[in-house]
PDB file of C-alpha atoms in Angstrom:
ATOM      1  CA  UNK D  14     -24.118 -75.591 140.598  1.00 65.00           C
ATOM      2  CA  UNK D  15     -21.553 -77.340 138.406  1.00 74.00           C
ATOM      3  CA  UNK D  16     -22.799 -80.606 136.969  1.00 87.00           C
ATOM      4  CA  UNK D  17     -21.037 -83.442 135.172  1.00 94.00           C
ATOM      5  CA  UNK D  18     -23.236 -85.870 133.238  1.00 95.00           C
ATOM      6  CA  UNK D  19     -22.266 -89.238 131.910  1.00 97.00           C
ATOM      7  CA  UNK D  20     -24.177 -91.335 129.422  1.00 96.00           C
ATOM      8  CA  UNK D  21     -25.250 -93.982 129.161  1.00 96.00           C
ATOM      9  CA  UNK D  22     -25.637 -95.006 132.796  1.00 95.00           C
ATOM     10  CA  UNK D  23     -24.862 -98.621 131.893  1.00 95.00           C
ATOM     11  CA  UNK D  24     -23.866-100.486 128.794  1.00 94.00           C
ATOM     12  CA  UNK D  25     -23.751-104.175 127.803  1.00 96.00           C
ATOM     13  CA  UNK D  26     -21.291-104.911 124.997  1.00 96.00           C
ATOM     14  CA  UNK D  27     -20.399-108.143 123.297  1.00 96.00           C
ATOM     15  CA  UNK D  28     -16.777-109.209 123.673  1.00 96.00           C
ATOM     16  CA  UNK D  29     -14.795-108.039 120.687  1.00 96.00           C
ATOM     17  CA  UNK D  30     -17.100-105.106 119.889  1.00 96.00           C
ATOM     18  CA  UNK D  31     -15.990-101.495 120.195  1.00 96.00           C
ATOM     19  CA  UNK D  32     -17.881 -98.992 122.291  1.00 96.00           C
ATOM     20  CA  UNK D  33     -17.871 -95.409 123.419  1.00 96.00           C
ATOM     21  CA  UNK D  34     -19.523 -93.218 126.037  1.00 94.00           C
ATOM     22  CA  UNK D  35     -19.851 -89.571 126.841  1.00 97.00           C
ATOM     23  CA  UNK D  36     -18.948 -87.141 129.581  1.00 97.00           C
ATOM     24  CA  UNK D  37     -20.562 -83.647 129.497  1.00 97.00           C
ATOM     25  CA  UNK D  38     -19.262 -80.837 131.651  1.00 95.00           C
ATOM     26  CA  UNK D  39     -19.545 -77.022 131.903  1.00 91.00           C
ATOM     27  CA  UNK D  40     -17.711 -75.354 129.045  1.00 85.00           C
ATOM     28  CA  UNK D  41     -16.675 -72.283 131.079  1.00 84.00           C
ATOM     29  CA  UNK D  42     -13.690 -72.038 133.424  1.00 85.00           C
ATOM     30  CA  UNK D  43     -12.280 -75.339 132.155  1.00 89.00           C
ATOM     31  CA  UNK D  44      -9.040 -76.518 133.749  1.00 90.00           C
ATOM     32  CA  UNK D  45      -8.832 -80.303 133.251  1.00 92.00           C
ATOM     33  CA  UNK D  46     -10.893 -83.397 132.590  1.00 95.00           C
ATOM     34  CA  UNK D  47      -9.980 -86.702 134.209  1.00 95.00           C
ATOM     35  CA  UNK D  48     -11.095 -90.202 133.248  1.00 97.00           C
ATOM     36  CA  UNK D  49     -10.949 -93.078 135.754  1.00 96.00           C
ATOM     37  CA  UNK D  50     -11.787 -96.759 135.653  1.00 96.00           C
ATOM     38  CA  UNK D  51     -13.242 -98.313 138.801  1.00 93.00           C
ATOM     39  CA  UNK D  52     -13.461-102.072 139.051  1.00 92.00           C
ATOM     40  CA  UNK D  53     -15.541-103.633 141.815  1.00 86.00           C
ATOM     41  CA  UNK D  54     -13.592-104.090 145.075  1.00 83.00           C
ATOM     42  CA  UNK D  55     -10.607-102.127 143.719  1.00 89.00           C
ATOM     43  CA  UNK D  56      -9.442 -98.505 143.859  1.00 90.00           C
ATOM     44  CA  UNK D  57     -10.315 -96.104 141.059  1.00 91.00           C
ATOM     45  CA  UNK D  58      -7.517 -96.135 138.503  1.00 93.00           C
ATOM     46  CA  UNK D  59      -6.563 -93.044 136.508  1.00 92.00           C
ATOM     47  CA  UNK D  60      -6.788 -93.398 132.747  1.00 96.00           C
ATOM     48  CA  UNK D  61      -6.261 -89.900 131.384  1.00 95.00           C
ATOM     49  CA  UNK D  62      -5.868 -86.273 132.418  1.00 93.00           C
ATOM     50  CA  UNK D  63      -6.820 -83.966 129.552  1.00 94.00           C
ATOM     51  CA  UNK D  64      -6.305 -80.250 129.479  1.00 92.00           C
ATOM     52  CA  UNK D  65      -6.292 -78.948 125.893  1.00 91.00           C
ATOM     53  CA  UNK D  66      -9.226 -78.533 123.526  1.00 92.00           C
ATOM     54  CA  UNK D  67      -8.922 -81.113 120.756  1.00 93.00           C
ATOM     55  CA  UNK D  68      -6.674 -83.289 122.880  1.00 93.00           C
ATOM     56  CA  UNK D  69      -6.687 -87.013 122.125  1.00 96.00           C
ATOM     57  CA  UNK D  70      -5.104 -89.549 124.436  1.00 96.00           C
ATOM     58  CA  UNK D  71      -4.588 -93.275 124.042  1.00 97.00           C
ATOM     59  CA  UNK D  72      -3.683 -96.138 126.371  1.00 94.00           C
ATOM     60  CA  UNK D  73      -3.723 -99.514 124.683  1.00 95.00           C
ATOM     61  CA  UNK D  74      -7.247-100.144 123.365  1.00 97.00           C
ATOM     62  CA  UNK D  75      -8.699 -97.160 125.241  1.00 97.00           C
ATOM     63  CA  UNK D  76      -8.684 -93.628 123.900  1.00 98.00           C
ATOM     64  CA  UNK D  77     -10.338 -90.343 124.748  1.00 98.00           C
ATOM     65  CA  UNK D  78     -11.097 -87.045 123.021  1.00 98.00           C
ATOM     66  CA  UNK D  79     -11.817 -83.648 124.495  1.00 97.00           C
ATOM     67  CA  UNK D  80     -13.903 -80.706 123.315  1.00 96.00           C
ATOM     68  CA  UNK D  81     -13.716 -77.921 125.878  1.00 94.00           C
ATOM     69  CA  UNK D  82     -15.666 -75.391 123.808  1.00 94.00           C
ATOM     70  CA  UNK D  83     -18.814 -77.517 123.729  1.00 94.00           C
ATOM     71  CA  UNK D  84     -18.102 -79.279 127.007  1.00 94.00           C
ATOM     72  CA  UNK D  85     -17.820 -82.967 126.202  1.00 96.00           C
ATOM     73  CA  UNK D  86     -15.348 -85.819 126.180  1.00 97.00           C
ATOM     74  CA  UNK D  87     -15.696 -89.252 124.614  1.00 98.00           C
ATOM     75  CA  UNK D  88     -14.058 -92.448 125.852  1.00 98.00           C
ATOM     76  CA  UNK D  89     -13.572 -95.190 123.284  1.00 97.00           C
ATOM     77  CA  UNK D  90     -12.772 -98.846 123.881  1.00 97.00           C
ATOM     78  CA  UNK D  91     -11.724-100.871 120.860  1.00 97.00           C
ATOM     79  CA  UNK D  92     -12.268-104.622 120.769  1.00 97.00           C
ATOM     80  CA  UNK D  93     -13.798-104.954 124.257  1.00 96.00           C
ATOM     81  CA  UNK D  94     -12.438-107.687 126.532  1.00 96.00           C
ATOM     82  CA  UNK D  95     -13.960-109.111 129.746  1.00 94.00           C
ATOM     83  CA  UNK D  96     -11.338-107.292 131.801  1.00 94.00           C
ATOM     84  CA  UNK D  97     -12.737-103.977 130.529  1.00 96.00           C
ATOM     85  CA  UNK D  98     -15.851-104.522 132.652  1.00 96.00           C
ATOM     86  CA  UNK D  99     -15.842-101.663 135.158  1.00 96.00           C
ATOM     87  CA  UNK D 100     -17.427 -98.323 135.910  1.00 96.00           C
ATOM     88  CA  UNK D 101     -15.850 -95.500 133.943  1.00 97.00           C
ATOM     89  CA  UNK D 102     -15.922 -92.126 135.697  1.00 96.00           C
ATOM     90  CA  UNK D 103     -15.057 -88.701 134.431  1.00 96.00           C
ATOM     91  CA  UNK D 104     -14.245 -85.739 136.654  1.00 94.00           C
ATOM     92  CA  UNK D 105     -14.060 -82.054 135.782  1.00 92.00           C
ATOM     93  CA  UNK D 106     -11.751 -79.494 137.319  1.00 89.00           C
ATOM     94  CA  UNK D 107     -12.602 -75.844 136.892  1.00 81.00           C
ATOM     95  CA  UNK D 108      -9.650 -74.165 138.568  1.00 74.00           C
ATOM     96  CA  UNK D 109     -10.329 -74.888 142.188  1.00 72.00           C
ATOM     97  CA  UNK D 110      -8.768 -77.831 143.904  1.00 74.00           C
ATOM     98  CA  UNK D 111     -11.739 -80.139 143.783  1.00 80.00           C
ATOM     99  CA  UNK D 112     -12.825 -82.541 141.076  1.00 87.00           C
ATOM    100  CA  UNK D 113     -16.526 -82.671 140.206  1.00 90.00           C
ATOM    101  CA  UNK D 114     -17.455 -86.199 139.277  1.00 93.00           C
ATOM    102  CA  UNK D 115     -20.039 -87.774 137.031  1.00 95.00           C
ATOM    103  CA  UNK D 116     -22.001 -90.778 138.260  1.00 94.00           C
ATOM    104  CA  UNK D 117     -20.154 -93.091 135.849  1.00 95.00           C
ATOM    105  CA  UNK D 118     -20.941 -95.450 133.006  1.00 97.00           C
ATOM    106  CA  UNK D 119     -21.076 -99.088 134.084  1.00 96.00           C
ATOM    107  CA  UNK D 120     -19.698-101.249 131.301  1.00 97.00           C
ATOM    108  CA  UNK D 121     -20.414-104.982 131.209  1.00 96.00           C
ATOM    109  CA  UNK D 122     -18.684-107.102 128.594  1.00 96.00           C
ATOM    110  CA  UNK D 123     -20.596-110.229 127.578  1.00 92.00           C
ATOM    111  CA  UNK D 124     -18.436-113.188 126.566  1.00 87.00           C
TER     112      UNK D 124
ATOM    113  CA  UNK E 134       3.947-100.836 149.130  1.00 54.00           C
ATOM    114  CA  UNK E 135       3.877 -97.714 147.012  1.00 73.00           C
ATOM    115  CA  UNK E 136       0.121 -97.171 146.830  1.00 92.00           C
ATOM    116  CA  UNK E 137      -2.360 -95.210 148.919  1.00 95.00           C
ATOM    117  CA  UNK E 138      -3.605 -97.147 151.908  1.00 95.00           C
ATOM    118  CA  UNK E 139      -6.643 -96.626 154.094  1.00 96.00           C
ATOM    119  CA  UNK E 140      -7.584 -98.075 157.422  1.00 96.00           C
ATOM    120  CA  UNK E 141      -9.945 -99.598 158.333  1.00 97.00           C
ATOM    121  CA  UNK E 142     -11.454-101.042 155.154  1.00 95.00           C
ATOM    122  CA  UNK E 143     -14.836-101.493 156.788  1.00 96.00           C
ATOM    123  CA  UNK E 144     -16.400 -99.901 159.833  1.00 97.00           C
ATOM    124  CA  UNK E 145     -19.795-100.631 161.349  1.00 98.00           C
ATOM    125  CA  UNK E 146     -20.909 -98.297 164.098  1.00 97.00           C
ATOM    126  CA  UNK E 147     -24.024 -97.312 165.961  1.00 97.00           C
ATOM    127  CA  UNK E 148     -25.682 -93.959 165.423  1.00 97.00           C
ATOM    128  CA  UNK E 149     -24.201 -91.299 167.701  1.00 97.00           C
ATOM    129  CA  UNK E 150     -20.736 -92.864 167.944  1.00 97.00           C
ATOM    130  CA  UNK E 151     -17.580 -91.168 166.718  1.00 98.00           C
ATOM    131  CA  UNK E 152     -15.404 -92.793 164.041  1.00 98.00           C
ATOM    132  CA  UNK E 153     -11.944 -91.998 162.696  1.00 98.00           C
ATOM    133  CA  UNK E 154     -10.408 -93.127 159.435  1.00 98.00           C
ATOM    134  CA  UNK E 155      -6.770 -92.997 158.403  1.00 98.00           C
ATOM    135  CA  UNK E 156      -5.180 -92.442 155.005  1.00 98.00           C
ATOM    136  CA  UNK E 157      -1.526 -92.952 154.132  1.00 97.00           C
ATOM    137  CA  UNK E 158      -0.752 -91.315 150.781  1.00 96.00           C
ATOM    138  CA  UNK E 159       2.050 -92.111 148.388  1.00 94.00           C
ATOM    139  CA  UNK E 160       5.112 -90.819 150.195  1.00 91.00           C
ATOM    140  CA  UNK E 161       6.274 -88.134 147.763  1.00 89.00           C
ATOM    141  CA  UNK E 162       2.769 -86.739 147.138  1.00 92.00           C
ATOM    142  CA  UNK E 163       2.130 -83.459 148.865  1.00 91.00           C
ATOM    143  CA  UNK E 164      -1.574 -83.241 147.970  1.00 93.00           C
ATOM    144  CA  UNK E 165      -4.213 -85.322 149.680  1.00 95.00           C
ATOM    145  CA  UNK E 166      -7.950 -85.440 149.051  1.00 95.00           C
ATOM    146  CA  UNK E 167     -10.927 -86.983 150.832  1.00 96.00           C
ATOM    147  CA  UNK E 168     -14.082 -87.976 148.956  1.00 95.00           C
ATOM    148  CA  UNK E 169     -17.362 -89.643 149.891  1.00 95.00           C
ATOM    149  CA  UNK E 170     -19.155 -91.955 147.496  1.00 93.00           C
ATOM    150  CA  UNK E 171     -22.675 -93.349 147.849  1.00 91.00           C
ATOM    151  CA  UNK E 172     -24.261 -96.047 145.731  1.00 86.00           C
ATOM    152  CA  UNK E 173     -24.952 -95.030 142.156  1.00 83.00           C
ATOM    153  CA  UNK E 174     -23.138 -91.723 142.474  1.00 88.00           C
ATOM    154  CA  UNK E 175     -19.675 -90.494 141.636  1.00 89.00           C
ATOM    155  CA  UNK E 176     -17.321 -89.463 144.445  1.00 91.00           C
ATOM    156  CA  UNK E 177     -18.137 -86.167 146.183  1.00 91.00           C
ATOM    157  CA  UNK E 178     -15.277 -83.956 147.216  1.00 91.00           C
ATOM    158  CA  UNK E 179     -14.951 -83.388 150.955  1.00 93.00           C
ATOM    159  CA  UNK E 180     -11.634 -81.700 151.582  1.00 94.00           C
ATOM    160  CA  UNK E 181      -8.106 -81.152 150.270  1.00 92.00           C
ATOM    161  CA  UNK E 182      -4.670 -80.721 151.851  1.00 94.00           C
ATOM    162  CA  UNK E 183      -1.463 -79.392 150.411  1.00 93.00           C
ATOM    163  CA  UNK E 184       1.175 -80.646 152.794  1.00 92.00           C
ATOM    164  CA  UNK E 185      -0.298 -79.999 156.245  1.00 92.00           C
ATOM    165  CA  UNK E 186      -2.527 -77.101 155.184  1.00 93.00           C
ATOM    166  CA  UNK E 187      -6.220 -77.770 154.631  1.00 92.00           C
ATOM    167  CA  UNK E 188      -6.863 -75.528 151.616  1.00 90.00           C
ATOM    168  CA  UNK E 189     -10.391 -76.350 150.660  1.00 87.00           C
ATOM    169  CA  UNK E 190     -13.406 -77.816 152.408  1.00 88.00           C
ATOM    170  CA  UNK E 191     -16.711 -78.716 150.810  1.00 87.00           C
ATOM    171  CA  UNK E 192     -19.997 -77.343 152.082  1.00 83.00           C
ATOM    172  CA  UNK E 193     -20.952 -81.023 152.396  1.00 75.00           C
ATOM    173  CA  UNK E 194     -18.554 -81.245 155.324  1.00 80.00           C
ATOM    174  CA  UNK E 195     -20.700 -80.406 158.315  1.00 83.00           C
ATOM    175  CA  UNK E 196     -19.360 -79.408 161.694  1.00 89.00           C
ATOM    176  CA  UNK E 197     -19.400 -83.082 162.682  1.00 94.00           C
ATOM    177  CA  UNK E 198     -16.628 -83.802 160.170  1.00 95.00           C
ATOM    178  CA  UNK E 199     -13.014 -82.852 160.712  1.00 94.00           C
ATOM    179  CA  UNK E 200      -9.860 -83.784 158.892  1.00 96.00           C
ATOM    180  CA  UNK E 201      -6.236 -83.330 159.783  1.00 95.00           C
ATOM    181  CA  UNK E 202      -2.869 -83.912 158.218  1.00 96.00           C
ATOM    182  CA  UNK E 203      -0.588 -82.900 161.070  1.00 91.00           C
ATOM    183  CA  UNK E 204       2.833 -83.613 159.574  1.00 87.00           C
ATOM    184  CA  UNK E 205       1.947 -83.412 155.941  1.00 86.00           C
ATOM    185  CA  UNK E 206       2.052 -87.180 155.579  1.00 91.00           C
ATOM    186  CA  UNK E 207      -0.887 -89.325 156.751  1.00 96.00           C
ATOM    187  CA  UNK E 208      -4.351 -87.832 157.251  1.00 97.00           C
ATOM    188  CA  UNK E 209      -7.288 -88.647 159.484  1.00 97.00           C
ATOM    189  CA  UNK E 210     -10.964 -88.002 158.901  1.00 97.00           C
ATOM    190  CA  UNK E 211     -13.177 -87.984 161.988  1.00 97.00           C
ATOM    191  CA  UNK E 212     -16.954 -88.055 162.047  1.00 96.00           C
ATOM    192  CA  UNK E 213     -18.562 -87.184 165.363  1.00 96.00           C
ATOM    193  CA  UNK E 214     -22.068 -88.234 166.412  1.00 96.00           C
ATOM    194  CA  UNK E 215     -22.539 -90.385 163.313  1.00 97.00           C
ATOM    195  CA  UNK E 216     -25.901 -90.438 161.555  1.00 96.00           C
ATOM    196  CA  UNK E 217     -27.355 -93.060 159.235  1.00 95.00           C
ATOM    197  CA  UNK E 218     -26.879 -90.639 156.339  1.00 94.00           C
ATOM    198  CA  UNK E 219     -23.132 -90.841 156.884  1.00 95.00           C
ATOM    199  CA  UNK E 220     -23.110 -94.420 155.619  1.00 97.00           C
ATOM    200  CA  UNK E 221     -20.939 -94.341 152.491  1.00 96.00           C
ATOM    201  CA  UNK E 222     -17.560 -95.241 151.042  1.00 96.00           C
ATOM    202  CA  UNK E 223     -14.914 -92.747 152.138  1.00 97.00           C
ATOM    203  CA  UNK E 224     -12.084 -92.494 149.629  1.00 96.00           C
ATOM    204  CA  UNK E 225      -8.694 -90.919 150.004  1.00 97.00           C
ATOM    205  CA  UNK E 226      -6.477 -89.889 147.100  1.00 95.00           C
ATOM    206  CA  UNK E 227      -3.077 -88.273 146.717  1.00 94.00           C
ATOM    207  CA  UNK E 228      -1.271 -86.509 143.887  1.00 92.00           C
ATOM    208  CA  UNK E 229       2.051 -84.928 143.134  1.00 88.00           C
ATOM    209  CA  UNK E 230       0.532 -81.679 141.961  1.00 77.00           C
ATOM    210  CA  UNK E 231      -2.916 -80.248 141.336  1.00 66.00           C
ATOM    211  CA  UNK E 232      -2.846 -81.107 137.661  1.00 68.00           C
ATOM    212  CA  UNK E 233      -1.578 -84.642 137.975  1.00 77.00           C
ATOM    213  CA  UNK E 234      -3.749 -87.714 138.229  1.00 86.00           C
ATOM    214  CA  UNK E 235      -4.950 -88.617 141.666  1.00 90.00           C
ATOM    215  CA  UNK E 236      -4.114 -92.025 143.054  1.00 93.00           C
ATOM    216  CA  UNK E 237      -6.847 -93.552 145.139  1.00 94.00           C
ATOM    217  CA  UNK E 238      -6.815 -95.837 148.139  1.00 95.00           C
ATOM    218  CA  UNK E 239      -9.231 -98.777 148.490  1.00 93.00           C
ATOM    219  CA  UNK E 240     -11.647 -96.758 150.607  1.00 95.00           C
ATOM    220  CA  UNK E 241     -13.266 -97.233 153.993  1.00 97.00           C
ATOM    221  CA  UNK E 242     -16.871 -98.406 153.869  1.00 96.00           C
ATOM    222  CA  UNK E 243     -18.833 -96.963 156.800  1.00 97.00           C
ATOM    223  CA  UNK E 244     -22.152 -98.426 157.891  1.00 97.00           C
ATOM    224  CA  UNK E 245     -24.076 -96.551 160.565  1.00 97.00           C
ATOM    225  CA  UNK E 246     -26.798 -98.633 162.186  1.00 96.00           C
TER     226      UNK E 246
END
């Protein structure tokens, strides 16, 4: 059974602080790793699709790294703002059509 | 509107009833996915269409579940003889290709009483 783990499960961060969280996935048969942000009452929003070992992607204050050999990806948020409060989900694709999702990291930014 | 839409947004039904949900993907996207999400969990894959062909179906999808995409555009997901365990958020997503990001609709929240 393929499993995707995210840690921590939830995180409280002071506004202005930087933070990061982890997605662990199987290191074999890797095809792609997706990161999504899901705000309450909204649709999940794609942040990154990562395919290459060592890949680093950036979107504003959010960036992600990928290590396919050891099976992990980090998501970083620099200078957290209240609008960053959301659940951050990663999803692993191993060559089939389906994405296998982690349970998410719920991020709460304290003003 | 260029996003993925789903209808209805909420559905409350009694156990044993049939329900049908609709998803309208982004018009140029030929791939369409259905997921189910329960509280505290990530989405679980249910099924996938490329154009009108249903190419993959999860083992989670029991015989009571069926999905169609008759003309390769909108899709429907039907649940027959609903059970309380079917209560969940049902999400639809579409993409341009298998590698591209998936764009999600707002979901249909099903409550089975």
